[in-house]
PDB file of C-alpha atoms in Angstrom:
ATOM      1  CA  MET A   1     -38.682  75.976   1.061  1.00 79.00           C
ATOM      2  CA  THR A   2     -37.288  73.578   4.222  1.00 84.00           C
ATOM      3  CA  TRP A   3     -41.350  73.677   5.965  1.00 89.00           C
ATOM      4  CA  THR A   4     -42.890  72.525   2.619  1.00 90.00           C
ATOM      5  CA  ILE A   5     -40.812  70.245   1.668  1.00 91.00           C
ATOM      6  CA  ILE A   6     -41.663  68.652   5.400  1.00 92.00           C
ATOM      7  CA  GLY A   7     -45.311  69.871   5.275  1.00 92.00           C
ATOM      8  CA  ALA A   8     -45.271  67.674   2.293  1.00 93.00           C
ATOM      9  CA  LEU A   9     -43.656  64.894   3.766  1.00 94.00           C
ATOM     10  CA  VAL A  10     -46.377  64.047   6.324  1.00 94.00           C
ATOM     11  CA  LEU A  11     -49.637  65.442   4.076  1.00 95.00           C
ATOM     12  CA  ALA A  12     -48.093  62.348   1.817  1.00 95.00           C
ATOM     13  CA  ASN A  13     -47.710  59.879   5.191  1.00 95.00           C
ATOM     14  CA  ILE A  14     -51.024  61.184   6.552  1.00 95.00           C
ATOM     15  CA  VAL A  15     -53.194  60.077   2.888  1.00 95.00           C
ATOM     16  CA  GLY A  16     -51.289  57.444   3.034  1.00 93.00           C
ATOM     17  CA  ALA A  17     -51.926  55.963   5.699  1.00 94.00           C
ATOM     18  CA  VAL A  18     -56.055  57.037   5.194  1.00 94.00           C
ATOM     19  CA  ILE A  19     -55.357  55.711   1.759  1.00 92.00           C
ATOM     20  CA  CYS A  20     -54.194  51.924   3.499  1.00 91.00           C
ATOM     21  CA  LEU A  21     -56.560  51.766   5.566  1.00 92.00           C
ATOM     22  CA  LEU A  22     -59.573  52.257   3.531  1.00 93.00           C
ATOM     23  CA  LEU A  23     -57.533  50.194   0.954  1.00 91.00           C
ATOM     24  CA  ALA A  24     -56.495  47.303   2.994  1.00 91.00           C
ATOM     25  CA  PRO A  25     -59.240  44.765   3.037  1.00 88.00           C
ATOM     26  CA  GLN A  26     -59.325  45.003  -1.028  1.00 87.00           C
ATOM     27  CA  LEU A  27     -55.573  44.889  -0.980  1.00 86.00           C
ATOM     28  CA  ILE A  28     -55.803  42.326   1.256  1.00 88.00           C
ATOM     29  CA  LYS A  29     -57.272  40.046  -1.609  1.00 86.00           C
ATOM     30  CA  VAL A  30     -53.629  40.127  -3.286  1.00 83.00           C
ATOM     31  CA  THR A  31     -52.253  37.029  -1.313  1.00 85.00           C
ATOM     32  CA  ARG A  32     -55.294  34.849  -1.890  1.00 88.00           C
ATOM     33  CA  VAL A  33     -54.581  35.445  -5.955  1.00 87.00           C
ATOM     34  CA  PRO A  34     -52.835  31.636  -6.102  1.00 87.00           C
ATOM     35  CA  ALA A  35     -50.155  30.617  -7.376  1.00 85.00           C
ATOM     36  CA  ARG A  36     -50.289  29.359 -11.070  1.00 86.00           C
ATOM     37  CA  LEU A  37     -51.473  32.450 -12.193  1.00 88.00           C
ATOM     38  CA  LEU A  38     -48.908  34.643  -9.440  1.00 89.00           C
ATOM     39  CA  ALA A  39     -46.062  32.366 -10.613  1.00 89.00           C
ATOM     40  CA  PRO A  40     -45.370  33.026 -14.397  1.00 91.00           C
ATOM     41  CA  VAL A  41     -46.206  36.789 -14.445  1.00 91.00           C
ATOM     42  CA  LEU A  42     -43.875  37.273 -11.014  1.00 92.00           C
ATOM     43  CA  ILE A  43     -40.822  35.518 -13.049  1.00 92.00           C
ATOM     44  CA  CYS A  44     -41.233  37.737 -16.541  1.00 92.00           C
ATOM     45  CA  ILE A  45     -41.807  40.786 -14.123  1.00 92.00           C
ATOM     46  CA  ILE A  46     -38.472  39.808 -12.550  1.00 92.00           C
ATOM     47  CA  ALA A  47     -36.527  38.545 -15.891  1.00 92.00           C
ATOM     48  CA  MET A  48     -37.118  42.105 -17.382  1.00 91.00           C
ATOM     49  CA  GLY A  49     -36.004  43.514 -14.184  1.00 90.00           C
ATOM     50  CA  ALA A  50     -33.269  41.838 -14.611  1.00 91.00           C
ATOM     51  CA  TYR A  51     -32.662  42.760 -17.940  1.00 90.00           C
ATOM     52  CA  SER A  52     -33.979  46.981 -17.458  1.00 88.00           C
ATOM     53  CA  TYR A  53     -30.847  47.326 -15.636  1.00 86.00           C
ATOM     54  CA  ARG A  54     -27.544  47.274 -18.304  1.00 89.00           C
ATOM     55  CA  ASN A  55     -30.150  45.706 -20.943  1.00 87.00           C
ATOM     56  CA  SER A  56     -28.268  42.654 -20.838  1.00 88.00           C
ATOM     57  CA  LEU A  57     -29.471  38.991 -21.631  1.00 88.00           C
ATOM     58  CA  GLU A  58     -26.679  37.578 -19.682  1.00 90.00           C
ATOM     59  CA  ASP A  59     -28.219  39.210 -15.883  1.00 91.00           C
ATOM     60  CA  VAL A  60     -30.916  37.394 -17.591  1.00 90.00           C
ATOM     61  CA  PHE A  61     -29.477  34.310 -17.399  1.00 90.00           C
ATOM     62  CA  LEU A  62     -27.662  34.723 -14.249  1.00 91.00           C
ATOM     63  CA  MET A  63     -30.807  35.459 -12.491  1.00 91.00           C
ATOM     64  CA  LEU A  64     -32.174  32.032 -13.844  1.00 90.00           C
ATOM     65  CA  ALA A  65     -28.718  30.554 -12.081  1.00 90.00           C
ATOM     66  CA  MET A  66     -29.680  33.004  -8.777  1.00 90.00           C
ATOM     67  CA  THR A  67     -32.471  31.142  -8.964  1.00 89.00           C
ATOM     68  CA  PHE A  68     -31.103  27.765  -9.028  1.00 87.00           C
ATOM     69  CA  LEU A  69     -29.030  29.012  -6.195  1.00 88.00           C
ATOM     70  CA  GLY A  70     -31.272  30.202  -4.184  1.00 89.00           C
ATOM     71  CA  TRP A  71     -33.198  27.195  -4.576  1.00 87.00           C
ATOM     72  CA  THR A  72     -30.557  24.186  -3.844  1.00 86.00           C
ATOM     73  CA  MET A  73     -30.062  26.578  -0.605  1.00 87.00           C
ATOM     74  CA  ARG A  74     -33.845  26.112   0.556  1.00 87.00           C
ATOM     75  CA  GLN A  75     -33.456  22.533   0.330  1.00 83.00           C
ATOM     76  CA  LEU A  76     -29.913  22.145   2.051  1.00 84.00           C
ATOM     77  CA  GLY A  77     -31.251  24.404   4.593  1.00 85.00           C
ATOM     78  CA  TYR A  78     -28.746  27.382   4.582  1.00 86.00           C
ATOM     79  CA  SER A  79     -29.307  30.988   4.781  1.00 88.00           C
ATOM     80  CA  ARG A  80     -30.739  32.588   2.538  1.00 90.00           C
ATOM     81  CA  PRO A  81     -31.160  36.009   4.208  1.00 91.00           C
ATOM     82  CA  GLY A  82     -27.312  35.492   5.235  1.00 88.00           C
ATOM     83  CA  PHE A  83     -26.637  35.323   1.857  1.00 89.00           C
ATOM     84  CA  PHE A  84     -28.456  38.088   0.718  1.00 89.00           C
ATOM     85  CA  LEU A  85     -26.744  40.582   3.526  1.00 91.00           C
ATOM     86  CA  GLY A  86     -23.504  39.093   2.522  1.00 89.00           C
ATOM     87  CA  TYR A  87     -24.129  40.111  -0.943  1.00 88.00           C
ATOM     88  CA  VAL A  88     -25.066  43.902  -0.397  1.00 91.00           C
ATOM     89  CA  LEU A  89     -22.895  44.603   2.314  1.00 92.00           C
ATOM     90  CA  GLY A  90     -19.739  43.230   0.996  1.00 89.00           C
ATOM     91  CA  GLY A  91     -19.237  45.961  -1.649  1.00 90.00           C
ATOM     92  CA  LEU A  92     -19.399  48.320   1.347  1.00 92.00           C
ATOM     93  CA  ALA A  93     -17.322  47.079   3.078  1.00 90.00           C
ATOM     94  CA  GLU A  94     -14.349  46.202   1.317  1.00 90.00           C
ATOM     95  CA  ARG A  95     -14.567  50.288   0.487  1.00 91.00           C
ATOM     96  CA  TYR A  96     -14.631  51.029   3.924  1.00 90.00           C
ATOM     97  CA  PHE A  97     -11.983  48.594   5.052  1.00 87.00           C
ATOM     98  CA  GLY A  98      -9.798  49.805   2.595  1.00 87.00           C
ATOM     99  CA  ILE A  99      -9.914  53.449   3.746  1.00 89.00           C
ATOM    100  CA  SER A 100      -9.997  52.956   7.135  1.00 87.00           C
ATOM    101  CA  MET A 101      -6.478  50.977   6.426  1.00 85.00           C
ATOM    102  CA  ALA A 102      -4.837  53.426   4.420  1.00 86.00           C
ATOM    103  CA  ALA A 103      -5.809  55.857   7.341  1.00 87.00           C
ATOM    104  CA  HIS A 104      -4.028  53.971  10.267  1.00 85.00           C
ATOM    105  CA  GLY A 105      -2.593  50.781   8.673  1.00 84.00           C
ATOM    106  CA  TRP A 106      -2.796  47.442  10.509  1.00 83.00           C
ATOM    107  CA  LYS A 107      -3.303  49.016  13.648  1.00 87.00           C
ATOM    108  CA  PHE A 108      -6.696  49.356  12.660  1.00 84.00           C
ATOM    109  CA  PHE A 109      -6.988  45.986  14.000  1.00 86.00           C
ATOM    110  CA  LEU A 110      -6.554  46.712  17.352  1.00 89.00           C
ATOM    111  CA  THR A 111      -8.804  49.430  17.667  1.00 87.00           C
ATOM    112  CA  PRO A 112     -11.224  48.789  20.079  1.00 90.00           C
ATOM    113  CA  ILE A 113     -14.050  49.464  17.754  1.00 89.00           C
ATOM    114  CA  SER A 114     -12.592  46.519  15.767  1.00 88.00           C
ATOM    115  CA  LEU A 115     -11.734  44.524  18.518  1.00 92.00           C
ATOM    116  CA  VAL A 116     -15.469  44.691  19.839  1.00 94.00           C
ATOM    117  CA  ILE A 117     -16.779  43.644  15.720  1.00 90.00           C
ATOM    118  CA  ILE A 118     -13.905  41.047  16.529  1.00 90.00           C
ATOM    119  CA  ALA A 119     -15.364  39.972  19.313  1.00 93.00           C
ATOM    120  CA  ILE A 120     -19.027  40.220  18.341  1.00 93.00           C
ATOM    121  CA  THR A 121     -17.679  37.903  14.970  1.00 88.00           C
ATOM    122  CA  VAL A 122     -16.233  35.406  16.702  1.00 89.00           C
ATOM    123  CA  SER A 123     -18.521  34.788  19.211  1.00 91.00           C
ATOM    124  CA  SER A 124     -21.299  34.524  16.886  1.00 88.00           C
ATOM    125  CA  ILE A 125     -19.643  31.834  14.739  1.00 83.00           C
ATOM    126  CA  ALA A 126     -18.438  29.862  17.760  1.00 86.00           C
ATOM    127  CA  TYR A 127     -22.208  30.175  19.360  1.00 88.00           C
ATOM    128  CA  GLN A 128     -23.869  28.209  18.229  1.00 82.00           C
ATOM    129  CA  PRO A 129     -21.318  24.499  18.021  1.00 80.00           C
ATOM    130  CA  ILE A 130     -20.545  25.400  21.857  1.00 87.00           C
ATOM    131  CA  ALA A 131     -24.337  25.926  22.624  1.00 87.00           C
ATOM    132  CA  THR A 132     -25.381  22.281  21.187  1.00 85.00           C
ATOM    133  CA  ARG A 133     -22.395  20.323  22.326  1.00 83.00           C
ATOM    134  CA  LEU A 134     -23.127  21.280  25.794  1.00 86.00           C
ATOM    135  CA  LYS A 135     -26.304  20.169  25.442  1.00 86.00           C
ATOM    136  CA  ARG A 136     -25.615  17.242  24.119  1.00 83.00           C
ATOM    137  CA  ARG A 137     -23.298  16.848  27.339  1.00 83.00           C
ATOM    138  CA  LYS A 138     -26.130  18.090  29.521  1.00 79.00           C
ATOM    139  CA  GLU A 139     -28.503  14.981  27.878  1.00 75.00           C
TER     140      GLU A 139
ATOM    141  CA  MET B   1     -29.296  15.166   1.781  1.00 67.00           C
ATOM    142  CA  ARG B   2     -26.438  14.601   3.245  1.00 73.00           C
ATOM    143  CA  ARG B   3     -24.937  13.354   0.306  1.00 77.00           C
ATOM    144  CA  LYS B   4     -25.946  16.694  -1.276  1.00 78.00           C
ATOM    145  CA  ASN B   5     -24.523  18.381   0.929  1.00 83.00           C
ATOM    146  CA  ILE B   6     -21.297  17.739   0.931  1.00 87.00           C
ATOM    147  CA  ILE B   7     -22.315  18.279  -3.334  1.00 89.00           C
ATOM    148  CA  PHE B   8     -23.144  21.751  -2.678  1.00 88.00           C
ATOM    149  CA  LEU B   9     -20.019  22.014  -0.237  1.00 90.00           C
ATOM    150  CA  LEU B  10     -17.461  20.767  -2.896  1.00 92.00           C
ATOM    151  CA  LEU B  11     -19.316  22.741  -4.958  1.00 92.00           C
ATOM    152  CA  LEU B  12     -18.794  26.069  -2.761  1.00 91.00           C
ATOM    153  CA  LEU B  13     -15.446  24.601  -1.966  1.00 92.00           C
ATOM    154  CA  ALA B  14     -14.225  24.416  -5.910  1.00 94.00           C
ATOM    155  CA  ALA B  15     -15.743  28.155  -6.063  1.00 93.00           C
ATOM    156  CA  LEU B  16     -13.614  29.436  -3.690  1.00 93.00           C
ATOM    157  CA  ILE B  17      -9.923  28.014  -4.887  1.00 94.00           C
ATOM    158  CA  MET B  18     -11.245  29.540  -7.857  1.00 94.00           C
ATOM    159  CA  GLY B  19     -11.721  32.603  -6.564  1.00 93.00           C
ATOM    160  CA  PHE B  20      -8.385  32.719  -3.962  1.00 93.00           C
ATOM    161  CA  LEU B  21      -6.923  31.508  -7.908  1.00 93.00           C
ATOM    162  CA  MET B  22      -8.248  35.067  -9.079  1.00 92.00           C
ATOM    163  CA  THR B  23      -7.908  37.304  -5.754  1.00 91.00           C
ATOM    164  CA  ILE B  24      -3.870  36.177  -5.544  1.00 90.00           C
ATOM    165  CA  ALA B  25      -2.925  37.855  -8.989  1.00 89.00           C
ATOM    166  CA  TYR B  26      -4.425  40.990  -8.095  1.00 88.00           C
ATOM    167  CA  ALA B  27      -2.574  44.100  -5.886  1.00 87.00           C
ATOM    168  CA  SER B  28      -1.521  43.514  -2.395  1.00 83.00           C
ATOM    169  CA  ARG B  29      -3.737  46.310  -1.050  1.00 81.00           C
ATOM    170  CA  ALA B  30      -6.764  45.345  -3.800  1.00 84.00           C
ATOM    171  CA  ARG B  31      -6.700  41.696  -3.028  1.00 87.00           C
ATOM    172  CA  PHE B  32      -6.328  41.843   0.795  1.00 86.00           C
ATOM    173  CA  PHE B  33     -10.391  42.063   2.114  1.00 88.00           C
ATOM    174  CA  PRO B  34     -11.855  39.403  -0.492  1.00 90.00           C
ATOM    175  CA  LEU B  35      -8.367  37.401   0.324  1.00 91.00           C
ATOM    176  CA  ILE B  36      -9.985  37.309   3.800  1.00 89.00           C
ATOM    177  CA  VAL B  37     -12.832  36.748   2.992  1.00 90.00           C
ATOM    178  CA  ILE B  38     -11.989  33.437   1.142  1.00 93.00           C
ATOM    179  CA  CYS B  39     -10.089  32.145   3.438  1.00 93.00           C
ATOM    180  CA  SER B  40     -12.030  32.534   6.191  1.00 90.00           C
ATOM    181  CA  CYS B  41     -15.268  30.898   4.493  1.00 91.00           C
ATOM    182  CA  GLY B  42     -12.711  28.151   3.164  1.00 93.00           C
ATOM    183  CA  VAL B  43     -12.261  27.494   7.251  1.00 92.00           C
ATOM    184  CA  LEU B  44     -15.983  27.219   7.333  1.00 89.00           C
ATOM    185  CA  VAL B  45     -16.729  25.023   4.251  1.00 91.00           C
ATOM    186  CA  LEU B  46     -14.097  22.518   5.306  1.00 92.00           C
ATOM    187  CA  MET B  47     -15.151  22.348   8.731  1.00 89.00           C
ATOM    188  CA  GLU B  48     -18.345  22.318   7.444  1.00 87.00           C
ATOM    189  CA  LEU B  49     -17.411  19.244   4.941  1.00 88.00           C
ATOM    190  CA  ILE B  50     -16.082  17.228   7.692  1.00 89.00           C
ATOM    191  CA  LYS B  51     -19.135  16.993  10.060  1.00 85.00           C
ATOM    192  CA  ALA B  52     -21.163  16.213   7.561  1.00 84.00           C
ATOM    193  CA  SER B  53     -18.752  13.494   6.165  1.00 83.00           C
ATOM    194  CA  LEU B  54     -19.017  12.438  10.095  1.00 81.00           C
ATOM    195  CA  VAL B  55     -22.015  11.935  10.609  1.00 75.00           C
ATOM    196  CA  ARG B  56     -23.655   8.613  10.898  1.00 63.00           C
ATOM    197  CA  SER B  57     -26.075   7.291   7.828  1.00 57.00           C
ATOM    198  CA  GLU B  58     -30.197   8.031   9.157  1.00 55.00           C
ATOM    199  CA  SER B  59     -32.186   4.437  10.301  1.00 56.00           C
ATOM    200  CA  ALA B  60     -33.514   2.533   7.468  1.00 58.00           C
ATOM    201  CA  HIS B  61     -36.951   4.125   8.167  1.00 62.00           C
ATOM    202  CA  GLN B  62     -35.933   7.599   7.842  1.00 64.00           C
ATOM    203  CA  ASP B  63     -33.875   6.819   4.996  1.00 64.00           C
ATOM    204  CA  LYS B  64     -36.471   5.271   3.214  1.00 69.00           C
ATOM    205  CA  LYS B  65     -38.781   7.904   4.690  1.00 70.00           C
ATOM    206  CA  ALA B  66     -36.033  11.169   3.368  1.00 70.00           C
ATOM    207  CA  ASN B  67     -35.455   8.531   0.035  1.00 73.00           C
ATOM    208  CA  GLU B  68     -39.304   9.400  -0.508  1.00 76.00           C
ATOM    209  CA  ALA B  69     -39.966  12.847   0.816  1.00 76.00           C
ATOM    210  CA  GLY B  70     -35.967  13.326  -1.576  1.00 74.00           C
ATOM    211  CA  LYS B  71     -37.404  11.813  -4.861  1.00 79.00           C
ATOM    212  CA  MET B  72     -40.754  13.911  -4.734  1.00 81.00           C
ATOM    213  CA  LYS B  73     -38.725  17.304  -4.101  1.00 79.00           C
ATOM    214  CA  GLY B  74     -36.046  15.935  -7.288  1.00 79.00           C
ATOM    215  CA  ARG B  75     -39.418  16.491  -9.742  1.00 85.00           C
ATOM    216  CA  GLN B  76     -40.470  18.994  -8.318  1.00 84.00           C
ATOM    217  CA  PHE B  77     -37.295  20.592  -9.112  1.00 83.00           C
ATOM    218  CA  LEU B  78     -37.112  18.747 -12.322  1.00 87.00           C
ATOM    219  CA  LEU B  79     -40.371  20.546 -13.385  1.00 88.00           C
ATOM    220  CA  ALA B  80     -39.415  23.214 -11.894  1.00 87.00           C
ATOM    221  CA  THR B  81     -36.060  23.124 -14.287  1.00 88.00           C
ATOM    222  CA  ALA B  82     -37.592  22.298 -16.914  1.00 91.00           C
ATOM    223  CA  TRP B  83     -40.147  25.669 -17.317  1.00 91.00           C
ATOM    224  CA  LEU B  84     -37.693  27.927 -16.796  1.00 90.00           C
ATOM    225  CA  GLY B  85     -35.891  26.801 -18.920  1.00 91.00           C
ATOM    226  CA  GLY B  86     -38.601  26.848 -21.598  1.00 92.00           C
ATOM    227  CA  PHE B  87     -38.922  29.941 -20.235  1.00 92.00           C
ATOM    228  CA  THR B  88     -35.186  31.065 -20.939  1.00 91.00           C
ATOM    229  CA  LEU B  89     -35.412  29.531 -24.766  1.00 92.00           C
ATOM    230  CA  SER B  90     -38.318  31.532 -25.697  1.00 92.00           C
ATOM    231  CA  ILE B  91     -37.129  34.700 -25.001  1.00 91.00           C
ATOM    232  CA  TRP B  92     -33.650  33.662 -26.505  1.00 90.00           C
ATOM    233  CA  LEU B  93     -35.452  32.387 -29.330  1.00 92.00           C
ATOM    234  CA  LEU B  94     -38.843  34.709 -29.995  1.00 91.00           C
ATOM    235  CA  GLY B  95     -37.368  37.853 -26.792  1.00 89.00           C
ATOM    236  CA  PHE B  96     -38.925  39.511 -24.876  1.00 89.00           C
ATOM    237  CA  ALA B  97     -42.018  40.622 -26.407  1.00 89.00           C
ATOM    238  CA  ILE B  98     -42.947  37.100 -27.679  1.00 91.00           C
ATOM    239  CA  GLY B  99     -41.744  35.144 -25.907  1.00 91.00           C
ATOM    240  CA  MET B 100     -43.291  35.878 -21.934  1.00 92.00           C
ATOM    241  CA  PRO B 101     -47.162  35.885 -23.104  1.00 92.00           C
ATOM    242  CA  LEU B 102     -46.239  33.100 -24.978  1.00 93.00           C
ATOM    243  CA  PHE B 103     -44.536  31.442 -21.831  1.00 93.00           C
ATOM    244  CA  ILE B 104     -47.496  32.606 -19.247  1.00 93.00           C
ATOM    245  CA  LEU B 105     -49.789  30.936 -21.742  1.00 93.00           C
ATOM    246  CA  ALA B 106     -48.317  27.777 -21.619  1.00 93.00           C
ATOM    247  CA  TYR B 107     -47.861  27.605 -18.651  1.00 93.00           C
ATOM    248  CA  LEU B 108     -51.559  28.502 -17.394  1.00 92.00           C
ATOM    249  CA  LYS B 109     -52.908  26.153 -20.230  1.00 91.00           C
ATOM    250  CA  MET B 110     -51.109  23.428 -18.519  1.00 90.00           C
ATOM    251  CA  TYR B 111     -52.105  23.587 -15.819  1.00 88.00           C
ATOM    252  CA  GLY B 112     -55.733  23.918 -16.884  1.00 87.00           C
ATOM    253  CA  GLU B 113     -56.862  27.531 -16.151  1.00 86.00           C
ATOM    254  CA  LYS B 114     -59.476  28.968 -16.930  1.00 87.00           C
ATOM    255  CA  TRP B 115     -59.697  30.776 -20.912  1.00 89.00           C
ATOM    256  CA  LEU B 116     -60.294  34.176 -19.479  1.00 89.00           C
ATOM    257  CA  TRP B 117     -57.245  34.448 -17.596  1.00 88.00           C
ATOM    258  CA  THR B 118     -55.340  32.369 -19.834  1.00 90.00           C
ATOM    259  CA  ILE B 119     -55.734  35.744 -22.466  1.00 92.00           C
ATOM    260  CA  ILE B 120     -55.533  38.010 -20.367  1.00 92.00           C
ATOM    261  CA  LEU B 121     -52.345  37.554 -18.637  1.00 92.00           C
ATOM    262  CA  PRO B 122     -49.988  37.416 -21.595  1.00 93.00           C
ATOM    263  CA  VAL B 123     -52.017  40.136 -23.398  1.00 94.00           C
ATOM    264  CA  THR B 124     -51.468  42.265 -19.845  1.00 92.00           C
ATOM    265  CA  MET B 125     -48.154  40.745 -20.007  1.00 92.00           C
ATOM    266  CA  PHE B 126     -47.675  42.333 -23.914  1.00 93.00           C
ATOM    267  CA  VAL B 127     -48.815  45.482 -23.235  1.00 93.00           C
ATOM    268  CA  ILE B 128     -46.474  45.639 -20.176  1.00 91.00           C
ATOM    269  CA  VAL B 129     -43.538  44.716 -22.375  1.00 90.00           C
ATOM    270  CA  LYS B 130     -43.689  46.123 -25.328  1.00 90.00           C
ATOM    271  CA  ILE B 131     -45.808  49.790 -24.404  1.00 90.00           C
ATOM    272  CA  GLY B 132     -44.173  49.461 -20.701  1.00 89.00           C
ATOM    273  CA  PHE B 133     -40.421  48.774 -21.773  1.00 88.00           C
ATOM    274  CA  GLY B 134     -40.247  49.417 -24.788  1.00 88.00           C
ATOM    275  CA  LEU B 135     -42.090  52.418 -25.229  1.00 90.00           C
ATOM    276  CA  LEU B 136     -42.409  54.002 -22.037  1.00 90.00           C
ATOM    277  CA  LEU B 137     -39.203  53.207 -20.372  1.00 87.00           C
ATOM    278  CA  GLU B 138     -37.224  53.443 -23.666  1.00 86.00           C
ATOM    279  CA  THR B 139     -35.849  49.502 -22.980  1.00 85.00           C
ATOM    280  CA  PRO B 140     -34.481  48.425 -26.047  1.00 88.00           C
ATOM    281  CA  LEU B 141     -36.142  44.628 -26.206  1.00 87.00           C
ATOM    282  CA  TYR B 142     -34.248  42.111 -26.891  1.00 87.00           C
ATOM    283  CA  GLU B 143     -35.590  40.506 -30.924  1.00 86.00           C
ATOM    284  CA  GLY B 144     -35.512  37.257 -30.355  1.00 84.00           C
ATOM    285  CA  LEU B 145     -32.578  34.886 -32.295  1.00 87.00           C
ATOM    286  CA  LEU B 146     -35.250  34.270 -34.881  1.00 86.00           C
ATOM    287  CA  PHE B 147     -36.247  37.931 -35.350  1.00 81.00           C
ATOM    288  CA  LEU B 148     -31.859  39.334 -35.804  1.00 76.00           C
ATOM    289  CA  PRO B 149     -31.721  40.457 -39.173  1.00 72.00           C
TER     290      PRO B 149
END
């Protein structure tokens, strides 16, 4: 049974790769579709996707509100992938943080892995301002 | 741009304060993680706010250039907002099956698209919504305020 599944996966990947290679010249034409044709259709499909999650119109309005947030962030030069990562990983981080706190209590912050993660986080936040200041001082 | 950034940061700060006030009512274990996130975000937003307010105004030439670009972007933003507002209104009033094809039809016609695409795309969208989502996936489609019993 296991080998049948593995075999099917291997075969599916090979067939998929062959189809992709053969159809690539045709599929590439999708990128040449003008934005004025794609935009309204995409907005509708995205709205349907948002609606069908809970069958609620509020989700569509939320999707539109997030569109404005994304646009504003883009205009002001804020990282949208960063925001999205935080949004997706926030729930997981909270859950596992709760589990860790329940298991180790406050000592959880003093475990080697926690200290390393805290150090990486602090240095990644502090790196850019410090590097900019050092660069200015050199100039 | 600088003023817009300050407004955005103030809004963000207001949202964080609101989140803080909501979270403080939670049980001690439940509020711990959100409070860490809110407080660290608050510190970063405050730092950014101070940085943005300390930046000196750009030179007159740069200001003029920025103003022109800002006006252009503002116009684009208004246009996009108007289209999205129309989209929301059409769905709210007419429902998905009629509102969406109507939106596509209006959009394509306003941008001077040929009749062929102006007909094909709304019909395709109607088929996707009505048959794909409504019949095959059995999604209870919103029928619109005008058609509600």
